[in-house]
XYZ file of C-alpha atoms in Angstrom:
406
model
C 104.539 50.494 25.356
C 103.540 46.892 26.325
C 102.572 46.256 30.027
C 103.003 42.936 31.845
C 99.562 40.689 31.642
C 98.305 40.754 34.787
C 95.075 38.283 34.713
C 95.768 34.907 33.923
C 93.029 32.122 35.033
C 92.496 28.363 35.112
C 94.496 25.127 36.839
C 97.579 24.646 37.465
C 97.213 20.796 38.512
C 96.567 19.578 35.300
C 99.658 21.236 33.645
C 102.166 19.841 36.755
C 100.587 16.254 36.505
C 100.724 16.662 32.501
C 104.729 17.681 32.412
C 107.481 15.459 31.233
C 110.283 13.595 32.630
C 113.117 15.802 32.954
C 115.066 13.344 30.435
C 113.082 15.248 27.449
C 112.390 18.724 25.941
C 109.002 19.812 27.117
C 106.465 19.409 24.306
C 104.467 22.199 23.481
C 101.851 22.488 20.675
C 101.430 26.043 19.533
C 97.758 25.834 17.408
C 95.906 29.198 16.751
C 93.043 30.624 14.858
C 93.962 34.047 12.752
C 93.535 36.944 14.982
C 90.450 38.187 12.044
C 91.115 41.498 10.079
C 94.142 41.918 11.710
C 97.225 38.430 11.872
C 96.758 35.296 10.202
C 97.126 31.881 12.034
C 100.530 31.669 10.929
C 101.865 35.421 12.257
C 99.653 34.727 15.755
C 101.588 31.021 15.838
C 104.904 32.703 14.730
C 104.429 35.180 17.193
C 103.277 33.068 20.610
C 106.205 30.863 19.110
C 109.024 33.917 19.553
C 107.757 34.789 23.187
C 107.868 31.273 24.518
C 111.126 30.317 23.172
C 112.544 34.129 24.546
C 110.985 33.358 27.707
C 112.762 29.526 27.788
C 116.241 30.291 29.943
C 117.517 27.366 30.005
C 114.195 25.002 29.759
C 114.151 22.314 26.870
C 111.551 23.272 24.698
C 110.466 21.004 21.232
C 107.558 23.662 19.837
C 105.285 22.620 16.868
C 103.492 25.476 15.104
C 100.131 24.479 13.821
C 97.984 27.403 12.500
C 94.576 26.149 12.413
C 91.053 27.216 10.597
C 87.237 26.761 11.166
C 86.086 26.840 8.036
C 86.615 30.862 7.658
C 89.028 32.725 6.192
C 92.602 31.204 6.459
C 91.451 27.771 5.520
C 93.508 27.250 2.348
C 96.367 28.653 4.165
C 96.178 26.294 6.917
C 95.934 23.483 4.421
C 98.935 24.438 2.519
C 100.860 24.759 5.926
C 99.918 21.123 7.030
C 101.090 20.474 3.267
C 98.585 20.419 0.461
C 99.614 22.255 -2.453
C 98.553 25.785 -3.773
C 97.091 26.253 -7.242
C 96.071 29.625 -8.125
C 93.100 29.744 -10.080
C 90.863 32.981 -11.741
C 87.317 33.586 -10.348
C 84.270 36.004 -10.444
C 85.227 38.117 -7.195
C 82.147 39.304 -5.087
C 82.026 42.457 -7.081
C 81.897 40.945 -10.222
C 85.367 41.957 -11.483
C 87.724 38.457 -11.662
C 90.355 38.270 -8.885
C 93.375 35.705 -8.157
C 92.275 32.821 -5.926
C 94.017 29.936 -4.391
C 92.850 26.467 -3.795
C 94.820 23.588 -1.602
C 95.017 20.156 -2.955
C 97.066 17.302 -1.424
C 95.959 14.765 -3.542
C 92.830 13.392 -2.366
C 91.192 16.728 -1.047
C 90.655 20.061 -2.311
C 90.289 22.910 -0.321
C 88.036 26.006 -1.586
C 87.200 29.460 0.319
C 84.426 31.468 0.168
C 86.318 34.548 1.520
C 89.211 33.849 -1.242
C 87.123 33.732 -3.930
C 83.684 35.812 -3.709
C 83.835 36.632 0.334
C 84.310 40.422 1.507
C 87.241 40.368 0.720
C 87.132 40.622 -2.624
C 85.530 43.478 -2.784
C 87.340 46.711 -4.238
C 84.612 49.154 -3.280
C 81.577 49.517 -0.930
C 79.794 46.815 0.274
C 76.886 44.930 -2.484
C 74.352 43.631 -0.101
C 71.793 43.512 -3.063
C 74.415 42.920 -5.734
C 77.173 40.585 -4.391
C 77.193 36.906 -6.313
C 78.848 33.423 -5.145
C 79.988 32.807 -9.173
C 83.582 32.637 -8.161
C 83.342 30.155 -5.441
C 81.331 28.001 -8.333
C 83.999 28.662 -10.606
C 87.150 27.733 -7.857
C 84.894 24.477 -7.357
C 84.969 23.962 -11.040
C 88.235 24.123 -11.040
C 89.195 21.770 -8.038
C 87.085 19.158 -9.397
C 89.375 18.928 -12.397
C 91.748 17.910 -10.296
C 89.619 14.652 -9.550
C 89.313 14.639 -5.846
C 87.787 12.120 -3.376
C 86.181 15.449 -1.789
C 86.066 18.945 -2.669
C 85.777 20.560 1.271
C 84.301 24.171 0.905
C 85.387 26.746 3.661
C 82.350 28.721 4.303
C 83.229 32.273 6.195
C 83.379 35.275 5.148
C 81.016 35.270 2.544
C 79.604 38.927 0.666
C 76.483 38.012 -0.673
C 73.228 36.558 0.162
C 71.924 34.939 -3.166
C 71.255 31.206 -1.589
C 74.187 30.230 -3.478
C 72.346 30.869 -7.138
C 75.405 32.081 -8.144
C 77.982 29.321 -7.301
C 75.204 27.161 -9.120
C 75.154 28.861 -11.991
C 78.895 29.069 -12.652
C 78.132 25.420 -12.303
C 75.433 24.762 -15.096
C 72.999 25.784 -13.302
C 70.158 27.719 -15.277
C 67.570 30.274 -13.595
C 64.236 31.878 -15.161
C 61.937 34.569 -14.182
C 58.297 34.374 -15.136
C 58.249 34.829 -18.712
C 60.942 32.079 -19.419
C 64.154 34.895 -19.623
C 67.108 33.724 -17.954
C 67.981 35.544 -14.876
C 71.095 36.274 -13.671
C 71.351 35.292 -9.956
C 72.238 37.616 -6.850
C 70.493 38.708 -3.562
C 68.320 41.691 -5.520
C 67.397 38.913 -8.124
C 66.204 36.139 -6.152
C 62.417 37.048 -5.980
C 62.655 37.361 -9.926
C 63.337 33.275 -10.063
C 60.517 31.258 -10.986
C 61.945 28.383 -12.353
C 65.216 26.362 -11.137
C 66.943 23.933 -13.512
C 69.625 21.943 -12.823
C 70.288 19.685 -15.012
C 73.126 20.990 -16.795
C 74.988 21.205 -14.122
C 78.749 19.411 -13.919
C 78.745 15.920 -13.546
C 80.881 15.305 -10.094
C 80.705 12.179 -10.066
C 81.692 10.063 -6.807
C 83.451 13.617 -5.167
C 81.795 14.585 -2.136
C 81.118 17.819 -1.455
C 81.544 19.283 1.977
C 80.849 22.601 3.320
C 82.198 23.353 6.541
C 80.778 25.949 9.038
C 80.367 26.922 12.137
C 77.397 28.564 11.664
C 73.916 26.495 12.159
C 70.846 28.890 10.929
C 68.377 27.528 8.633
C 68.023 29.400 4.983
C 65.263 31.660 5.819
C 63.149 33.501 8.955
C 64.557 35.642 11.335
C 67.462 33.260 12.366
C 68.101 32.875 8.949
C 70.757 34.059 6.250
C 69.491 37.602 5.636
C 68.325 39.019 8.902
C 70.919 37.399 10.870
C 73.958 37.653 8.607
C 72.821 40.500 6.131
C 73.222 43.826 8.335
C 77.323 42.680 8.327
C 77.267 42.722 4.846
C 75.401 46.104 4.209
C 71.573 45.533 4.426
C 69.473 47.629 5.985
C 66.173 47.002 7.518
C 64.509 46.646 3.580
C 67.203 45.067 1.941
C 66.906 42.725 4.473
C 63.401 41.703 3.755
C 63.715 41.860 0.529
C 66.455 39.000 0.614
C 64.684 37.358 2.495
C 61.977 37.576 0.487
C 63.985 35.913 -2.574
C 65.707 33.079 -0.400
C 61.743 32.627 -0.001
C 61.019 32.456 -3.380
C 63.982 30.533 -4.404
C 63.069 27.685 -2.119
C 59.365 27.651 -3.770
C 61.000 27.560 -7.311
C 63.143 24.676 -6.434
C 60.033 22.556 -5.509
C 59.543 21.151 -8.636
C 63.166 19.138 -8.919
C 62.771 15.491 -9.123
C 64.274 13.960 -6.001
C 64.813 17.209 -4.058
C 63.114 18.304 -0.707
C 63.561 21.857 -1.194
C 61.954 22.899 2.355
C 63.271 20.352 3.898
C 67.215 21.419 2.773
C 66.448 25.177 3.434
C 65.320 24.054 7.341
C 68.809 22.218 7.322
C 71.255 23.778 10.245
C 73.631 25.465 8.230
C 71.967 26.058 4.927
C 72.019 29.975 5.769
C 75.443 29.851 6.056
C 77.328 31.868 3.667
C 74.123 33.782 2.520
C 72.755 31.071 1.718
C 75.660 28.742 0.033
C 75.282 25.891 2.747
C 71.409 25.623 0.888
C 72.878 25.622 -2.687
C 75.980 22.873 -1.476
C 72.659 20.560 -0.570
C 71.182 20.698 -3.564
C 74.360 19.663 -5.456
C 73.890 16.639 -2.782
C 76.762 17.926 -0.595
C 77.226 17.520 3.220
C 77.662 20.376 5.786
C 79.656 19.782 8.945
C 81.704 21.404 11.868
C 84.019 23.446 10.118
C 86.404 23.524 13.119
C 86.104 19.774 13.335
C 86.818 18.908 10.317
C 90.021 21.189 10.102
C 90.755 20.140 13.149
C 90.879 16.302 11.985
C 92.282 17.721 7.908
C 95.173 18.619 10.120
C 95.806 15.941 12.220
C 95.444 18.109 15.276
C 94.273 15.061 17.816
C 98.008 13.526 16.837
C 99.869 16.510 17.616
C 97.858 17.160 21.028
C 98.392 13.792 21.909
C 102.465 14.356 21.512
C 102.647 17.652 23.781
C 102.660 18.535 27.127
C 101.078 22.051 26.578
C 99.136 23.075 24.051
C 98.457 27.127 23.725
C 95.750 28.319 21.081
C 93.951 31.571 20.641
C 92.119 33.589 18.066
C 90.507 37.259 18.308
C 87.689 37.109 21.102
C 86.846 34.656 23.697
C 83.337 35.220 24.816
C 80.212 33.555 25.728
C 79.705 31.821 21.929
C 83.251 30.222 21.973
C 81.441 27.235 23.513
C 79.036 26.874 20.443
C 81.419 25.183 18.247
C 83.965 27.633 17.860
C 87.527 26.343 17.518
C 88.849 27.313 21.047
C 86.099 25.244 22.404
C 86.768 22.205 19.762
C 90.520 22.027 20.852
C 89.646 22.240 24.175
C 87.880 19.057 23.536
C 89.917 16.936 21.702
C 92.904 17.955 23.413
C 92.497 14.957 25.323
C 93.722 16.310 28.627
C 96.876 17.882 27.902
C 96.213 21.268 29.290
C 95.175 24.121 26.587
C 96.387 27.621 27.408
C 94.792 30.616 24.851
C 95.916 33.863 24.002
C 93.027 36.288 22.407
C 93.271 39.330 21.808
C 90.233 40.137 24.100
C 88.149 37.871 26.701
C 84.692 38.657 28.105
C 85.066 35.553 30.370
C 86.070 35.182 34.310
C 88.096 32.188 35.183
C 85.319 29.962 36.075
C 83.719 30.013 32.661
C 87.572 29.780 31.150
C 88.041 26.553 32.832
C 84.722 25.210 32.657
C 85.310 25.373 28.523
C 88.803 23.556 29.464
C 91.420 26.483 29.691
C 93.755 25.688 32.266
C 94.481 29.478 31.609
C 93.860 32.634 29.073
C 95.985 35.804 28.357
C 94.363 38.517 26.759
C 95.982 41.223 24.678
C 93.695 44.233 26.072
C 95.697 42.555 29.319
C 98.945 43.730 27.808
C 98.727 46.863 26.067
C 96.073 49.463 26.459
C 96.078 49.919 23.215
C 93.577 48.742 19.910
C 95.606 45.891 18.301
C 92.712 44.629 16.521
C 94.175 46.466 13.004
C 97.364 46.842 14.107
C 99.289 44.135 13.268
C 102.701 45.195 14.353
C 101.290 45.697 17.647
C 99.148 42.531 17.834
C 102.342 40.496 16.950
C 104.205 42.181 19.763
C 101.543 41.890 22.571
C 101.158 38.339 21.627
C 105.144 37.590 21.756
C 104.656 39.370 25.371
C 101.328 36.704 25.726
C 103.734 33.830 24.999
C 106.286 34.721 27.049
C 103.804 35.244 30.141
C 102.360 31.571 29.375
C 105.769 29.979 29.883
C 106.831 31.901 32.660
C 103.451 31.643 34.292
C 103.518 27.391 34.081
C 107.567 27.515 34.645
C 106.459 29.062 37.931
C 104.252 26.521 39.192
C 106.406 23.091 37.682
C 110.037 23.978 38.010
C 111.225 20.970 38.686
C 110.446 19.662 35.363
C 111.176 23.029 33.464
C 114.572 24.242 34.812
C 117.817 22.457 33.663
């Protein structure tokens, strides 16, 4: 059974100063991350959404649901929501077996996931540390620039492999030998085989720009890089690790050769370990890496909507001691432009000092609600966070109730 929150932090200035005339509904922006492994951004949003609007009694409320994305999982989805159009295409999964994909076009940019198309998801079995290839994300880029975009914007979480993107390039033209001159072909456990890199077969893009977008910043190789940092979650142990790191190695040193190509200079790019290594394979096809919760932020036209509310509530899975590093709590924070940001996450490691110095005017966490794990329970998450959205409303009804009571 659900329990009442009972910790809720931040300012309650900023929300009474930020409040409408009584004239007009009371504007509030409902904008979440998916809760990971567990609700996407649309069931969190649908869900604050119900518990705010049972909670109203009487108060005018005008709610806009915007499910949002950082360049993980959920990206397509959030572009399709905002209004770009789905186009289901086949791809490579991680696994090697060929899996249903989508991709999000609204007519000048396509949207392509790692995580839809070769990312852990895909996977029907155990984890492939060693085996695990980025050919369908190659192939779903293949396909979106058919579609003759201004930019093809790759979402980068999630990924299942660490193979320095070899195999995104390859499903791309791209052509890889070992030694004696055989082709290879690329994954993590074949990267120290690659000797030679050759790209020129691969497809013309002509004036698209290619974007990946990320939150994360490590460089291709070392110990902040793809495989020791990013390899245990995807099933390396202490050997496999090495030994993909070993290849990412060796597949910057075969790339050294290619005319007008800085090959160490790319793999020391922040970023180009994102992915296993993808972010390093998107620079050598000339691409661009950015803030992946930036730029989804701006895709869907966030700053607009913040500027129209009076409250805006986010929230995704964990807040913790990172969230300031980029993350997308901390990015709306930012640009919300001082209309006061509430979050509910499912759990928070931070007191109410570091909440508000990252711009919460207040948090509600779901291990506040329920003592029980709703981190794969979906039924249960949904519930605790209708409960999370009710407790927001009441909680700022409490302290503005002249403007929020008929």
């Amino acid at each position: 059974m659900l329990q009442s929150a009972n910790s809720t932090h931040g300012t309650d200035d900023s929300i009474t100063d930020a409040l409408p005339e009584a004239a007009r509904p009371v504007r509030i922006l409902i904008a979440p991350d998916k809760f990971k492994g567990c609700l996407n951004a649309i069931g969190v949003a649908g869900a604050i959404r119900s518990g705010i609007e049972s909670a109203a009694n009487g108060t005018r409320l005008e709610v806009t649901v915007l499910p949002l994305a950082d360049g993980g999982d959920g990206s397509v989805e959030a572009a399709i929501f905002a209004g770009s159009r789905p186009r289901t295409v086949e791809v490579t999964g991680a696994d090697g077996e060929m899996t249903g994909a989508q991709i999000a076009f609204d007519g000048t940019t396509a949207v392509v996931e790692v995580a839809g198309t070769c990312g852990l998801g895909t996977l029907r079995g155990a984890l492939r540390p060693l085996s695990a290839s980025s050919r369908g994300l190659g192939e779903a880029i293949l396909a979106a620039a058919q579609l003759k975009p201004q930019r093809i914007v790759v979402a980068m979480g999630g990924s299942a492999s660490t193979d320095g993107g070899t195999g995104m390039l390859a499903a791309l033209g791209a052509e890889f030998r070992d030694a004696l001159g055989n082709p290879v072909e690329p994954d993590g456990g074949s990267l120290d085989r690659i000797v030679q890199v050759d790209l020129g077969g691969v497809f013309d893009f002509g004036g698209t720009a290619i974007i990946g977008a990320s939150d994360v910043t490590n460089p291709l190789r070392g110990l902040q890089g793809a495989a020791h940092v990013f390899g245990p979650q995807k099933g390396a142990d202490t050997a496999q690790v090495s030994l993909l790191d070993r290849g990412l190695d060796g597949l910057v040193n075969a790339c050294r050769p290619l005319p007008g190509i800085d090959a160490e200079a790319l793999a020391g790019t922040p970023g180009a370990g994102s992915a296993g290594g993808i972010g390093f394979g998107l620079l050598l096809l000339g691409g661009s890496l950015v803030s992946g919760a930036d730029y989804f932020l701006d895709l869907l036209r966030f700053d607009e909507h913040a500027q129209q509310a009076d409250l805006v509530v986010t929230g995704e899975g964990r807040l913790d001691a990172q969230t300031s590093d980029g993350k997308l709590i901390s990015a709306v924070c930012t640009r919300a432009a001082g209309t006061p940001v509430w979050a509910a996450v499912g759990t928070s490691m931070l007191n109410g000092e570091a909440a508000s110095n990252l711009g919460l005017a207040g948090v509600v966490a779901l291990t506040d609600i329920t003592a029980h794990d709703t981190s794969r329970d979906p039924g249960l998450a949904a519930e605790a966070l209708h409960q999370a959205g009710r407790t927001i409303l009441q909680h700022v009804k409490a302290h503005a109730p002249a403007f929020l009571t008929e």
